Tab-separated table of C-alpha atoms and ligand atoms in Angstrom:
chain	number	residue	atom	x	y	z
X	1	UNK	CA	-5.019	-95.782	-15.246
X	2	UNK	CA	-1.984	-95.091	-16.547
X	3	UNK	CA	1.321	-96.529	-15.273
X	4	UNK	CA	4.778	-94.969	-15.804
X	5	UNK	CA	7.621	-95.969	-14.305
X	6	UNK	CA	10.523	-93.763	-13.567
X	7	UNK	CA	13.827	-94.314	-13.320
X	8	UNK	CA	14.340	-92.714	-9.566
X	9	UNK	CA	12.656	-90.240	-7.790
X	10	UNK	CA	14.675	-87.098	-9.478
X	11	UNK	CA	13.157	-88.685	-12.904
X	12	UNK	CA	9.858	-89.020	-11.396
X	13	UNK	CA	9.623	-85.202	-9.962
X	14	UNK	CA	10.794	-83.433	-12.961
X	15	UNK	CA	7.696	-85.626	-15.042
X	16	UNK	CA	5.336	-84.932	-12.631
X	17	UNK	CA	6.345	-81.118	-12.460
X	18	UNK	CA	6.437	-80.889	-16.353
X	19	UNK	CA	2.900	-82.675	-16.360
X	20	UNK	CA	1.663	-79.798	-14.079
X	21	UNK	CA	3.641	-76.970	-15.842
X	22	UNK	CA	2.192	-78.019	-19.278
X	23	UNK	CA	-1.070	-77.747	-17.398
X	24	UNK	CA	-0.524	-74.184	-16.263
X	25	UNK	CA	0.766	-73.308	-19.779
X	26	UNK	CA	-1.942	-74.418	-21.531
X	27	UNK	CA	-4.278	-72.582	-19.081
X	28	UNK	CA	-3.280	-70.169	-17.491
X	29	UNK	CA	-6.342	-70.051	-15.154
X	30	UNK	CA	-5.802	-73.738	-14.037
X	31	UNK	CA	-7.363	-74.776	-10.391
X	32	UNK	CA	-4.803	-77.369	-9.293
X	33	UNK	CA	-5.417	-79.651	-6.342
X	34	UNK	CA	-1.727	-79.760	-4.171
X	35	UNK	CA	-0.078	-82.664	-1.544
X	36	UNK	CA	2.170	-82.054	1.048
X	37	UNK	CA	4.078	-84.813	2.436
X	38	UNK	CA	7.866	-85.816	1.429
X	39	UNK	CA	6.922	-87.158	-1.962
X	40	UNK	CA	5.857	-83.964	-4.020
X	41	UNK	CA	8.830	-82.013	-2.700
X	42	UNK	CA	11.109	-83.209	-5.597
X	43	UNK	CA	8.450	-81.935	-8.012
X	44	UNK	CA	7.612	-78.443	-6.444
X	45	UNK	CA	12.016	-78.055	-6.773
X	46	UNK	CA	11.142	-78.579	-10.387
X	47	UNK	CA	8.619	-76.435	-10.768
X	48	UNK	CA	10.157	-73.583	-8.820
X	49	UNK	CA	12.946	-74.076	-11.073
X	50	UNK	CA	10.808	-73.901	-14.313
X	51	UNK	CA	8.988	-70.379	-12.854
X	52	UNK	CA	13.061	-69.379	-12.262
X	53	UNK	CA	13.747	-70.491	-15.742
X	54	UNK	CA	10.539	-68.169	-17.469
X	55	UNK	CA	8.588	-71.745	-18.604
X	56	UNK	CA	5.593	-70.990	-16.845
X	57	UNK	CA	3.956	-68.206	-15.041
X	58	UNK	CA	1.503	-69.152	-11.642
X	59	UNK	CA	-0.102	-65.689	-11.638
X	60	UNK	CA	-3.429	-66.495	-12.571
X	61	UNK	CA	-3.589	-69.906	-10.871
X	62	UNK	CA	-5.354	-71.458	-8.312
X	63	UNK	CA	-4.386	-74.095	-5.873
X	64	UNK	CA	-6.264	-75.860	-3.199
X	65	UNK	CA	-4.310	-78.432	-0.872
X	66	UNK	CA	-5.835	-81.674	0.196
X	67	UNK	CA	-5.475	-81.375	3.891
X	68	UNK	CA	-4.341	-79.862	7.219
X	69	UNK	CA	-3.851	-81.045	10.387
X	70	UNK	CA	-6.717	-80.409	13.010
X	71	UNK	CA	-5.809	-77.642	15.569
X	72	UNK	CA	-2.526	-76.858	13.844
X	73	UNK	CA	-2.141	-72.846	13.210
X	74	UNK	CA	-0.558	-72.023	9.754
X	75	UNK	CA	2.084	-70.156	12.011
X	76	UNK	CA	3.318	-73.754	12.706
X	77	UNK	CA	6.152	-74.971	11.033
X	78	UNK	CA	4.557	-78.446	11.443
X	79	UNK	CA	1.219	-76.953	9.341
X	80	UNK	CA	0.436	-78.111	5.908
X	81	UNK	CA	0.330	-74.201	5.168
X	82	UNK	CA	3.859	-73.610	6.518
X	83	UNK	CA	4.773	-76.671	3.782
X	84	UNK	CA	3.408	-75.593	1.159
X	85	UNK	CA	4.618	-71.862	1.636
X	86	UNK	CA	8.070	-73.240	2.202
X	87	UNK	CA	8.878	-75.327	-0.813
X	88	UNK	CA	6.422	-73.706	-3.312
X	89	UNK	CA	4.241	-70.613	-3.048
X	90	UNK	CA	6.913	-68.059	-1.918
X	91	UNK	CA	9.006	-69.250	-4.323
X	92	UNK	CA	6.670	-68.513	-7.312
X	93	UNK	CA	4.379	-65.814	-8.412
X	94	UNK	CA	1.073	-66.841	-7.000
X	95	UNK	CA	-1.214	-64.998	-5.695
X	96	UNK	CA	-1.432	-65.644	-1.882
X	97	UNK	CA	-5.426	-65.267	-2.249
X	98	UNK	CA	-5.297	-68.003	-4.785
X	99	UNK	CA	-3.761	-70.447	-2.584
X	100	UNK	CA	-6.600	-72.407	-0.634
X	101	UNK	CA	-5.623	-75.120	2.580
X	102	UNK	CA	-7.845	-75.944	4.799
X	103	UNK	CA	-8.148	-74.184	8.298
X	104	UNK	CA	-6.725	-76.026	11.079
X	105	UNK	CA	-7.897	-73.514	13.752
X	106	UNK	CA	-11.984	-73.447	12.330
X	107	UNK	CA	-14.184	-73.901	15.362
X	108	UNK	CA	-16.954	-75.317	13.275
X	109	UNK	CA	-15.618	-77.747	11.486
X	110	UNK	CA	-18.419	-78.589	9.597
X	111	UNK	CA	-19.064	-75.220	8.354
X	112	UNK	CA	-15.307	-74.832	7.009
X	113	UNK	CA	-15.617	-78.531	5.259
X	114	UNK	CA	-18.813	-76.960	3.570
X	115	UNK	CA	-17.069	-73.371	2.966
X	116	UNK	CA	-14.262	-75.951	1.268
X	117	UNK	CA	-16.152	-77.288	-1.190
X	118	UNK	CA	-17.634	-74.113	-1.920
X	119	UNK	CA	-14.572	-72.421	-2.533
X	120	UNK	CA	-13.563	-75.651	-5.474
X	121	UNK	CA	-17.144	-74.783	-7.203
X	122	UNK	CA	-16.740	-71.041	-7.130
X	123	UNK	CA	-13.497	-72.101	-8.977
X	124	UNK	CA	-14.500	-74.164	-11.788
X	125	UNK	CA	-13.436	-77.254	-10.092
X	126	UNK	CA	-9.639	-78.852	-9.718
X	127	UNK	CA	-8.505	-79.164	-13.041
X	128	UNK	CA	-5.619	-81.263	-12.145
X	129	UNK	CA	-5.164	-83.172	-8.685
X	130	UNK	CA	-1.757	-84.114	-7.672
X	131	UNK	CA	-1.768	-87.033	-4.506
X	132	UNK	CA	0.842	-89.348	-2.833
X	133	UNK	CA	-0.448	-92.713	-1.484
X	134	UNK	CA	0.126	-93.836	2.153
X	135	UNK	CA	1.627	-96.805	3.072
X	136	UNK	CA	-1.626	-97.859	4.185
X	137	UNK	CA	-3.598	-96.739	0.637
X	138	UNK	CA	-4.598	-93.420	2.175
X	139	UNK	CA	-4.802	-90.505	-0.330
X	140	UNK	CA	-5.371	-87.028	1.545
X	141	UNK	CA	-5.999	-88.111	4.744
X	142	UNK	CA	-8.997	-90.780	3.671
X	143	UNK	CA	-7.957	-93.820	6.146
X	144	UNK	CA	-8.957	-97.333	5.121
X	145	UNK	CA	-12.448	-97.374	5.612
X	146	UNK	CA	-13.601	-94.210	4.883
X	147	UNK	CA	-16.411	-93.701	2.690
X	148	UNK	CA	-16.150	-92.970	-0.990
X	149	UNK	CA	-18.931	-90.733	-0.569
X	150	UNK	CA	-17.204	-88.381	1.646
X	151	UNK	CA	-16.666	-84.643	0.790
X	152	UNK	CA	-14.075	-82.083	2.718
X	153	UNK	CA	-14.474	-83.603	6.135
X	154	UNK	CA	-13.339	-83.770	9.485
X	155	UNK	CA	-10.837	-87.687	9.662
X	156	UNK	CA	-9.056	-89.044	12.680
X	157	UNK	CA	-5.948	-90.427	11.332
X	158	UNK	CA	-4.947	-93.863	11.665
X	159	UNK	CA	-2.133	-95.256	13.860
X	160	UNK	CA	-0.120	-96.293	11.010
X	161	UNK	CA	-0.585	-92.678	9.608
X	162	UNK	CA	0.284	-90.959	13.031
X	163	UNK	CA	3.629	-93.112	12.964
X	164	UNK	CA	4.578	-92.743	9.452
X	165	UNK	CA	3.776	-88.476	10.016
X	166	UNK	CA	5.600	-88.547	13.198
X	167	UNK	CA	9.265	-87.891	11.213
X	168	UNK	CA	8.201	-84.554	10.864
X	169	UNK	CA	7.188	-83.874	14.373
X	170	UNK	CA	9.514	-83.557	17.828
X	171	UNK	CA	8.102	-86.873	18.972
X	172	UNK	CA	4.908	-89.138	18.192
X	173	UNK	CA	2.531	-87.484	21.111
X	174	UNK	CA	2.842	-84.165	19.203
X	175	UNK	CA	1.364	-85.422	15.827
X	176	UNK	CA	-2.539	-84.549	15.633
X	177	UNK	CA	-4.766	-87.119	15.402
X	178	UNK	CA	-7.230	-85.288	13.416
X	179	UNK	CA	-7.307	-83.289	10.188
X	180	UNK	CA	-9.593	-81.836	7.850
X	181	UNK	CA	-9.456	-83.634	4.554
X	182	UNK	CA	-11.113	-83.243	1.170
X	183	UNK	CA	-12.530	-86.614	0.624
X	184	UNK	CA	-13.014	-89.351	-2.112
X	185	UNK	CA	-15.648	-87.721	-3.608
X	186	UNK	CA	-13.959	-84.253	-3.761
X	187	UNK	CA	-11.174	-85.543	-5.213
X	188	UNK	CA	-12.242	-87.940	-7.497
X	189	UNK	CA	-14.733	-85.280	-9.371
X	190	UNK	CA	-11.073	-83.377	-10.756
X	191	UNK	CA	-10.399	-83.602	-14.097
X	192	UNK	CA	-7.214	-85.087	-13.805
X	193	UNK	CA	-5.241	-86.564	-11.061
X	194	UNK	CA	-1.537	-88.189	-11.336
X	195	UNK	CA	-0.442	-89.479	-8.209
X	196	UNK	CA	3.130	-90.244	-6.968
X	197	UNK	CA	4.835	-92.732	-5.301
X	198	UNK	CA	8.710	-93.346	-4.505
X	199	UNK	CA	9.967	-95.809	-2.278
X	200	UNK	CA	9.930	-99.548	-1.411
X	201	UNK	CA	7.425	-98.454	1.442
X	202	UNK	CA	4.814	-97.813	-0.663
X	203	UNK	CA	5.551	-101.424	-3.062
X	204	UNK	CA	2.530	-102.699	-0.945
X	205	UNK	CA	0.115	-99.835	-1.401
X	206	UNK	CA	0.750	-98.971	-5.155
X	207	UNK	CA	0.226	-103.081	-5.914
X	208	UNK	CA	-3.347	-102.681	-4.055
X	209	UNK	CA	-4.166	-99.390	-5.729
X	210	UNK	CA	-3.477	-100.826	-9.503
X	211	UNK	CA	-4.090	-104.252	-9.188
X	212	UNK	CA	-6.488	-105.384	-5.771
X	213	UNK	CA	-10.361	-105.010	-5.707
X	214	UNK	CA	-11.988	-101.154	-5.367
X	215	UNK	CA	-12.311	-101.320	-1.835
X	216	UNK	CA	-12.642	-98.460	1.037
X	217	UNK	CA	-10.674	-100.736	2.971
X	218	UNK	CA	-8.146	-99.415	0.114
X	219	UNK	CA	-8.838	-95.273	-0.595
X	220	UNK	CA	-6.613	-95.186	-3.223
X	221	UNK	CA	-8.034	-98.498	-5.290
X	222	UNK	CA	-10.618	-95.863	-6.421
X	223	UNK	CA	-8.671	-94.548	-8.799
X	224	UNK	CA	-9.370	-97.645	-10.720
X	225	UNK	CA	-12.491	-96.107	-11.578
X	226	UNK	CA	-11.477	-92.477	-12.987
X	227	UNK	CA	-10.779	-91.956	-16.691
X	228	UNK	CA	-7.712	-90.064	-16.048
X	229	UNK	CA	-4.807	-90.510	-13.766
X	230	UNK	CA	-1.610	-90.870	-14.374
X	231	UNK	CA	0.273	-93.182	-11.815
X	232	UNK	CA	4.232	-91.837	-11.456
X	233	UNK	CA	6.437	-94.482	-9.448
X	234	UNK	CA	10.022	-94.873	-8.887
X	235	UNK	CA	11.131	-98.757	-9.622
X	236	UNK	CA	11.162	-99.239	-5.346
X	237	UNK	CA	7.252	-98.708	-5.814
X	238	UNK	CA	6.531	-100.321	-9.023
X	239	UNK	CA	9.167	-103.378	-7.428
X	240	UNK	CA	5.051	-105.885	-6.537
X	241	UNK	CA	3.402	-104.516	-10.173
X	242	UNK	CA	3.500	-107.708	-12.957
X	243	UNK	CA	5.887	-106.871	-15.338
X	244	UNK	CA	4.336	-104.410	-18.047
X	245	UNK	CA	3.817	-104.940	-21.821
K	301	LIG	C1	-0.556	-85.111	1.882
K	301	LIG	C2	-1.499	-86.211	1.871
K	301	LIG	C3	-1.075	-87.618	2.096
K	301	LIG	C4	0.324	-87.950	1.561
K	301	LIG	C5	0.700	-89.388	1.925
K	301	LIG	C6	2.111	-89.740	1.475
K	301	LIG	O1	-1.199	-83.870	1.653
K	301	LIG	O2	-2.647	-85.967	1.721
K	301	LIG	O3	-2.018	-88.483	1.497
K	301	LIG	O4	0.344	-87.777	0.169
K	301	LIG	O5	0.604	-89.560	3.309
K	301	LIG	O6	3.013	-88.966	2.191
K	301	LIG	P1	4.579	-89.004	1.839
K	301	LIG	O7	4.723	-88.369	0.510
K	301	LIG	O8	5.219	-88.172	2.936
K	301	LIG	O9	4.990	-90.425	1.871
């Protein structure tokens, strides 16, 4: 794991967005894995700027998003789809076909989970995974507890998840409690992953990721265990890491 530590958050987005520019650049073909969430949003500015700017060109790329809420259309301004078309894809030149998020409206779950997974193989596989962290350790939407053995799959969220999510709802009652998730497994077989965290709010989490046991109990300690991931915090988030050599 490595550990950088950013000055602030507008620091923090424009490294993560050059890490997955360079990516694109260097292969044009790339299959990146996306977040939603408030975190990534100063990075996807970046990187819409860069496409403004000529750096780098999305036409040939491939994204596919971590989650979506359960029973959420993409109509929705509350979906993961509406997010991700909002502060990235209609901003940049990729191909609607080649962006991949979950379907919040599948009747058989299981079968779109499966068709999921599928879809990352027919790919090639994520080349680079970009994640946030939960206050809780979560990373998509794999709760404390979940298995690492879990593919794209069907999660009820956790309290503390519903409450954290609920900012971006009308009230609490209207935040799903389900959503369809790739899981630890899915996301720990891409090639690289960097994940981002900003705020004192995730201090807690982002200690427990780099420096507590590998532990379900903690999804995102399992990144202890893949030989590259790049770990982008803000100095709020890095505030409970040891000081660094
Ligand atoms: C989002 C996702 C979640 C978020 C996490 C942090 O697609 O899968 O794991 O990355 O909940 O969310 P923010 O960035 O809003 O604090």
């Amino acid at each position: 794991m490595e550990v950088i530590i950013a000055k602030d958050y507008d620091t923090l987005s424009k490294q993560a967005a050059m890490l997955l520019a360079s990516q694109v650049i260097s292969q044009p073909g790339s299959v990146l894995g996306l977040a939603t969430g408030s975190t990534p949003v100063g990075a996807y500015k970046n990187l819409v700027a860069f496409y403004n700017e000529g750096i780098v060109d999305f036409s040939r790329a491939i994204v596919f998003n971590l989650d979506e809420y359960y029973g959420v259309a993409p109509e929705n301004p509350c979906s993961y789809r509406w997010f991700m078309e909002d502060n990235l894809f209609k901003h940049i030149n990729i191909r609607q076909e080649n962006t991949h998020i979950p379907n919040g409206l599948a009747r058989d779950t299981a079968a779109e989970c499966r068709e999921y997974e599928e879809k990352i193989r027919r790919a090639g596989g994520i080349d680079l995974q970009l994640l946030g962290i939960g206050g809780n350790g979560h990373i998509g939407f794999n709760e404390p507890g979940d298995s690492f053995k879990s593919a794209t799959h069907l999660v009820e969220l956790d309290s503390g998840t519903i409450a954290a999510n609920s900012r971006f709802f009308a009230s609490r009652d209207e935040v799903p409690r389900q959503a369809i998730s790739m899981g630890i497994k899915s996301i720990m077989a891409a090639r690289r992953i960097i994940l981002l965290a900003s705020g004192a709010g995730k201090a807690k989490a982002v200690y427990e990721m780099v420096q507590g046991p590998v532990t379900p109990e903690h999804p995102a300690s399992v990144l202890q265990l893949h030989p590259q991931v790049i770990i982008i915090l803000d100095q709020e988030a890095a505030s409970l890491l040891p000081p660094r050599a």
